[in-house]
Tab-separated table of C-alpha atoms in Angstrom:
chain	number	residue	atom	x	y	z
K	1	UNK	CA	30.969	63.824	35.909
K	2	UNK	CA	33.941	61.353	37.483
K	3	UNK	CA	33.982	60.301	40.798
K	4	UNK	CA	36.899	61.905	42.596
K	5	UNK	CA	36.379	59.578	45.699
K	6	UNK	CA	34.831	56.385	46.869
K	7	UNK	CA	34.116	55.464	50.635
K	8	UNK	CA	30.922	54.924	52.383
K	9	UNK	CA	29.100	57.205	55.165
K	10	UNK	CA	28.713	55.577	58.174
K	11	UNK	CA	25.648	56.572	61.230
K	12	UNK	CA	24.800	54.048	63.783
K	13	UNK	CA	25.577	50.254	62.338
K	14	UNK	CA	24.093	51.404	58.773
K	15	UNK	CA	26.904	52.053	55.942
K	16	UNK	CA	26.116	53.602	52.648
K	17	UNK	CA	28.973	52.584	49.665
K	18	UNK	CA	29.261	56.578	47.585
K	19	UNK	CA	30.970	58.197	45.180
K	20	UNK	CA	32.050	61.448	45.960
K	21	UNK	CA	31.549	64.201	42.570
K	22	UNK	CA	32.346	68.091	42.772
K	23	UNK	CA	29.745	69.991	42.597
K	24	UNK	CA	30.743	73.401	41.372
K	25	UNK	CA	33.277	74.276	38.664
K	26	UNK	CA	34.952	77.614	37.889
K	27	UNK	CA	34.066	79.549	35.172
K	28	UNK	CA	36.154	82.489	35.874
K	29	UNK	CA	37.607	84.024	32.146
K	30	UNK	CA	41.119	82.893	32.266
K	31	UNK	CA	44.111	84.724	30.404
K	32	UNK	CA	47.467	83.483	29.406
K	33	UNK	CA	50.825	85.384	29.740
K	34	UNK	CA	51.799	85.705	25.716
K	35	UNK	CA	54.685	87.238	23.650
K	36	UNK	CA	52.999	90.375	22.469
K	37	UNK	CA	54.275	89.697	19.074
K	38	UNK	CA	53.439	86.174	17.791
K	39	UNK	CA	51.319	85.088	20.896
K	40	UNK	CA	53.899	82.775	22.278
K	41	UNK	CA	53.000	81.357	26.061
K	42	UNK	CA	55.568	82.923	28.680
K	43	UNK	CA	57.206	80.604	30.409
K	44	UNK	CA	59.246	80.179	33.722
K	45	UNK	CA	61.930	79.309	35.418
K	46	UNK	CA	62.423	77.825	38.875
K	47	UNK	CA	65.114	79.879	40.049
K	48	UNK	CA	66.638	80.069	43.904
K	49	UNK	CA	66.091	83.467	45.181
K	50	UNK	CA	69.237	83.424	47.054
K	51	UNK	CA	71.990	82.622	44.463
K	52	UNK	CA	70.136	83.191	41.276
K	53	UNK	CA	70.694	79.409	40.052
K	54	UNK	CA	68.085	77.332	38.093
K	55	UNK	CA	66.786	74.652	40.266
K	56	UNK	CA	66.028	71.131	39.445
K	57	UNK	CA	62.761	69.199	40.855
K	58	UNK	CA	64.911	67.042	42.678
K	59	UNK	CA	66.422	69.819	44.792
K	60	UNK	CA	63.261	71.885	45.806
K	61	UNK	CA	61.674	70.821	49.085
K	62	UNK	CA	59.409	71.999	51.547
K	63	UNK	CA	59.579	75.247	53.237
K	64	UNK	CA	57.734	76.796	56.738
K	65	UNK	CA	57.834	80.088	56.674
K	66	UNK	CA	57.597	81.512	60.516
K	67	UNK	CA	55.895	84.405	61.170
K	68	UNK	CA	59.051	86.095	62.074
K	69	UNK	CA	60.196	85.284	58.037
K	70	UNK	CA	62.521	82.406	58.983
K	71	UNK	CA	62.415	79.878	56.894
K	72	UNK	CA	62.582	76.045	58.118
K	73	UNK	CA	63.590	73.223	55.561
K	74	UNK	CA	61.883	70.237	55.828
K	75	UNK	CA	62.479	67.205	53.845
K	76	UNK	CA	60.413	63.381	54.156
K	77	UNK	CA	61.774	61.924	57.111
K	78	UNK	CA	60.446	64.835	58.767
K	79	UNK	CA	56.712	64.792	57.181
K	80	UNK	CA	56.572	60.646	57.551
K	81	UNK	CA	54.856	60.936	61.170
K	82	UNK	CA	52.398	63.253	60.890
K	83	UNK	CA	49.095	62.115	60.927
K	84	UNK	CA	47.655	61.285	57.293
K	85	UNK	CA	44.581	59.627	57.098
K	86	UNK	CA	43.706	57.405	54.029
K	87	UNK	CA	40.264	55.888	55.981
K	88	UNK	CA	37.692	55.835	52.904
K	89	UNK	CA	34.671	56.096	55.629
K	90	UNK	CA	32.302	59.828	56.520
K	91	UNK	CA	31.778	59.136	59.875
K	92	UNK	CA	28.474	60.813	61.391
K	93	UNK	CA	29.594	62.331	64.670
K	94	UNK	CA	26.312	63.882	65.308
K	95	UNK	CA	23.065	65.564	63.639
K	96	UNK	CA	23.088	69.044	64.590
K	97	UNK	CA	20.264	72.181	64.047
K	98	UNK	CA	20.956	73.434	60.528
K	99	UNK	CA	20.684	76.831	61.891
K	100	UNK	CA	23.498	76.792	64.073
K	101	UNK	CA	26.305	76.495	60.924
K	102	UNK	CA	27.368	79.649	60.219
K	103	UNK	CA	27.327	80.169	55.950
K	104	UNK	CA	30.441	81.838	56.824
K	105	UNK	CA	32.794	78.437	57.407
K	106	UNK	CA	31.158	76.763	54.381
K	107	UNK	CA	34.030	75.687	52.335
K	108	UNK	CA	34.009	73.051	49.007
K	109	UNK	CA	30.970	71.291	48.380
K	110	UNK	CA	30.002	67.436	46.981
K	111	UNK	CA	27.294	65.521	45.420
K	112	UNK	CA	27.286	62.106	46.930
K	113	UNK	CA	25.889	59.114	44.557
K	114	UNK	CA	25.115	55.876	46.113
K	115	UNK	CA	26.092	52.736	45.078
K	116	UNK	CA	23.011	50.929	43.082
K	117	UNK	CA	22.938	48.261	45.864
K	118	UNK	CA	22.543	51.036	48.797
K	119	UNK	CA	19.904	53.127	47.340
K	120	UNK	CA	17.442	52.681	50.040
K	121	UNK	CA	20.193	53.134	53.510
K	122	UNK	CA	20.869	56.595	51.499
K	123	UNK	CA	17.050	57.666	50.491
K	124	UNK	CA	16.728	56.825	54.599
K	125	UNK	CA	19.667	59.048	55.684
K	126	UNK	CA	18.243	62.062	53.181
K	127	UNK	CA	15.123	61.509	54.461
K	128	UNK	CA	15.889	61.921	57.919
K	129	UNK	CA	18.084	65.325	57.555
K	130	UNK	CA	15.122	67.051	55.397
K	131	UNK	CA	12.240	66.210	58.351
K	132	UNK	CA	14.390	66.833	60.771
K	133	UNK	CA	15.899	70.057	59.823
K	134	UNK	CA	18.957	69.029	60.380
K	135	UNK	CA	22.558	68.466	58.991
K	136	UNK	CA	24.916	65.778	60.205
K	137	UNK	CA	28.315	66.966	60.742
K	138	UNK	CA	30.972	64.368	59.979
K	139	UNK	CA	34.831	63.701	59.374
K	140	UNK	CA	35.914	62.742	56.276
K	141	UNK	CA	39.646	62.389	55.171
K	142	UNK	CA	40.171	63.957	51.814
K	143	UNK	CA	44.126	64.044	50.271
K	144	UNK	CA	45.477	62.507	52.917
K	145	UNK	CA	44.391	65.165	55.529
K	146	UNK	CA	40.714	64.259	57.835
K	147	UNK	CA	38.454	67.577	57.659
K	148	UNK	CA	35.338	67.937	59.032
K	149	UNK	CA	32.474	68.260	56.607
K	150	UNK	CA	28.299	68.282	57.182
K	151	UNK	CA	26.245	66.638	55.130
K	152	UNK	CA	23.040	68.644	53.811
K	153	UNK	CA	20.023	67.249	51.228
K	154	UNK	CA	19.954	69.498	47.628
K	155	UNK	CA	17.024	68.734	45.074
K	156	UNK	CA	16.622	65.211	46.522
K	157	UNK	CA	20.780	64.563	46.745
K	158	UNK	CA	22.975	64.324	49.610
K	159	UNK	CA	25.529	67.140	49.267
K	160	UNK	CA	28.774	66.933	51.855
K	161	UNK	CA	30.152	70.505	51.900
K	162	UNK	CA	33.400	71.078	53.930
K	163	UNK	CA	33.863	73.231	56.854
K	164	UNK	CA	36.351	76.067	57.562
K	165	UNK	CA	38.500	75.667	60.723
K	166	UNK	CA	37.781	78.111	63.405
K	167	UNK	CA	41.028	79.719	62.995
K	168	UNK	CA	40.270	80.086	59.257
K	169	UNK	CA	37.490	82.720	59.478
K	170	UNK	CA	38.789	86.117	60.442
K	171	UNK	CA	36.691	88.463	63.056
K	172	UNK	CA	35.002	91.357	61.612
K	173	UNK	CA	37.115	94.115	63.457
K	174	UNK	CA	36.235	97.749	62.206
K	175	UNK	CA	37.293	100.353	64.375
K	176	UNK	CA	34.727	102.984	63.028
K	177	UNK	CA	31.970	100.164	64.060
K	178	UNK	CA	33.530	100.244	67.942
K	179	UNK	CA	32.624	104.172	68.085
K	180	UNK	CA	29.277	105.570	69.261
K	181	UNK	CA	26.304	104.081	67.530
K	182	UNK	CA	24.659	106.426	65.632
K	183	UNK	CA	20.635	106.530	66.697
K	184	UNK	CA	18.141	105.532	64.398
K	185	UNK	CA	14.794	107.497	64.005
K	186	UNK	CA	11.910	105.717	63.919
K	187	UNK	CA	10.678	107.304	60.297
K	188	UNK	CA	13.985	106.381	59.195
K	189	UNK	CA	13.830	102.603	59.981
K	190	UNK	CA	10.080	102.755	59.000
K	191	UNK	CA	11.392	104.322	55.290
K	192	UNK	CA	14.113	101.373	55.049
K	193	UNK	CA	11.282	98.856	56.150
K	194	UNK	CA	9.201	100.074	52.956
K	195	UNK	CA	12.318	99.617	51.424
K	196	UNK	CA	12.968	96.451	51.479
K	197	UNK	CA	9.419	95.567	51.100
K	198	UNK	CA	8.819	97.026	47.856
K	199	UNK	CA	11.864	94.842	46.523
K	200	UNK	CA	11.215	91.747	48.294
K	201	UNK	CA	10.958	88.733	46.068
K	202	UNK	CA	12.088	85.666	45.506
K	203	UNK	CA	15.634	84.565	44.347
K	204	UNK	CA	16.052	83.823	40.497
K	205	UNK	CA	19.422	82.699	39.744
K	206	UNK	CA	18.618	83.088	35.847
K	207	UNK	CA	17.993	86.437	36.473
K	208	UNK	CA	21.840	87.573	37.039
K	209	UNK	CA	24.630	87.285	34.277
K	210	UNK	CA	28.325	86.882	34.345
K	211	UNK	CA	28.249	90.462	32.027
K	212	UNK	CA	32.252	90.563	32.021
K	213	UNK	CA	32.487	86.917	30.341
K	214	UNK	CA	29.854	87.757	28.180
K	215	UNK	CA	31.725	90.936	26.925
K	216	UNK	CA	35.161	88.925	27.005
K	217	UNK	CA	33.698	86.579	24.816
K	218	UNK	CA	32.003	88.782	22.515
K	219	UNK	CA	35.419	90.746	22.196
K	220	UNK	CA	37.431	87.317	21.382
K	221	UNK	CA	34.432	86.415	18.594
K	222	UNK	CA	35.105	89.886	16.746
K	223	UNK	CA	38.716	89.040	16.834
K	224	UNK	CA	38.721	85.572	15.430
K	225	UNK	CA	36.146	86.824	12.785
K	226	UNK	CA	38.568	89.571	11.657
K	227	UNK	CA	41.435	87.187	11.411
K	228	UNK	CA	43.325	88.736	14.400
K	229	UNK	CA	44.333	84.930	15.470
K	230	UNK	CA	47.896	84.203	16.805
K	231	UNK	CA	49.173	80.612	15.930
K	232	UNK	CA	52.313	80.062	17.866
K	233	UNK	CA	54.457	77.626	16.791
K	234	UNK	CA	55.365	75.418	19.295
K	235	UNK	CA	59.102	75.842	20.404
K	236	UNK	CA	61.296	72.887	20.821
K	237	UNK	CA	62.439	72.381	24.633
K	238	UNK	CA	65.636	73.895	25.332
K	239	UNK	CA	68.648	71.493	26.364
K	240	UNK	CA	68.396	72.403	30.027
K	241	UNK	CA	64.939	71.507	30.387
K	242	UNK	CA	65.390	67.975	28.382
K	243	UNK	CA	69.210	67.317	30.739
K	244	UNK	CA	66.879	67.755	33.512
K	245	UNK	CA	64.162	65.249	32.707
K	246	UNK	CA	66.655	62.522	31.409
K	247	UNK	CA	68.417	63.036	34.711
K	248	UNK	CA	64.971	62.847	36.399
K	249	UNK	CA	64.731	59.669	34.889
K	250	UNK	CA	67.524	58.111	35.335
K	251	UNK	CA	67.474	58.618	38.808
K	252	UNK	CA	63.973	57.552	39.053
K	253	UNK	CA	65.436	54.441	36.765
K	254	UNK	CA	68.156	54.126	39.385
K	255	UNK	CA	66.400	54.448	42.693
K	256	UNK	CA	64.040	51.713	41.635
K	257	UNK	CA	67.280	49.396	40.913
K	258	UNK	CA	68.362	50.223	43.853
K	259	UNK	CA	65.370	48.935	45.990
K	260	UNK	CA	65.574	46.010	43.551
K	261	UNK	CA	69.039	45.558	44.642
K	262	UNK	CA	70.138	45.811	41.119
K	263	UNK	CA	73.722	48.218	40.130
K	264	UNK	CA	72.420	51.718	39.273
K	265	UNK	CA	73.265	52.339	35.604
């Protein structure tokens, strides 16, 4: 694995120097867009919606789109205030029950590795959330933007796993649940009780498989064993698409004589 981040957690006046890895991948079957014919990739344009015209990099910026579908414009002057973070620090705010966070606002999760010289502060933090039972929610600014994030212990690691906002998590609001609640009988519940019982166990996680990957897979093999194999050849870029990166790069060329205080070529 590669580090993706480096700061240091913070509690009290003790520091810990980490390196933050990702913890899960995706391994989701992926499929290309492909010329039917000869297996060529599809490609696309950027094109305005408005007057149909291909648009270069250098004239796309960023939209808001308002609820009402108005759409506001805003370019780098406007973005250069807002508050980015760059600290490199996970700043405890508090240790909390680890009951009372809700699986529900559980977003992205992280190993944490310590640095070799801060082994024992770390071993004493992770030691401290497992006989305590609890999790220590902290802030941690990740791409620019502070989040807030709880760290948890996993098979003797430190895992930080970001949180949802509030805002993020959508209420539960059925209409046929707001109606008059059926009653239960008590055989009923009794016959779900010896339900659930009789299929009680433990959770395996070897015991479930991805059956659609498997069966993608197996339906690829059979392919490339029969010889069904497309082998695009790779199409030369069209002249738009090369005008467009020379003049990317001349203006890139150009802006940075400018700042040099050099004539733009």
């Amino acid at each position: 694995m590669r580090a993706i981040w480096k700061g240091a957690v913070s509690f009290g006046l003790v520091n810990v120097p980490v390196r933050l890895y990702s913890a899960t991948e995706n391994h989701d079957v992926q499929f290309r867009q492909v010329h039917r014919t000869d297996g060529g990739r599809i490609k696309y344009q950027r094109v305005c919606a408005i007057d149909g015209e291909q648009v270069s990099y250098d004239d796309i910026a960023k939209g808001y789109e308002t609820p009402d579908g108005d759409m506001v414009v805003l370019d780098d002057d406007d973005l250069a205030d807002l508050p980015i973070s760059t600290t490199k620090e996970i700043a405890v705010d508090r240790f909390v029950p680890a009951e009372q966070i809700d699986p529900l606002v559980l977003d992205k999760s992280y190993y944490l590795e310590p640095d070799k010289s801060a082994v024992k502060p770390y071993v004493l933090l992770r030691e401290a959330l497992e006989q305590t039972d609890r999790v220590a929610l902290v802030t941690v600014s990740l791409r620019t933007r502070m989040t807030v994030a709880l760290l948890r212990v996993r098979d003797d690691v430190i895992v930080l796993q970001t949180l949802l906002w509030p805002d993020e998590v959508r209420a539960a609001e059925f209409g046929v649940l707001d109606e008059d609640t059926p009653t239960v009988k008590k055989a009923e519940l009794e016959m779900a009780h010896m339900l659930v019982e009789s299929l009680a166990g433990d959770y395996d996680p070897d015991a479930y498989t991805d059956d659609y990957e498997e069966a993608v897979k197996a339906v690829v093999e059979a392919k490339l064993k029969g010889g069904e194999v497309k082998k695009p050849v790779e199409a030369a870029e069209s002249e738009g698409e090369v005008v467009d990166l020379l003049a990317a790069l001349q203006q890139s060329v150009d802006r940075a004589k400018k700042a040099r205080g050099e004539a733009a070529g």
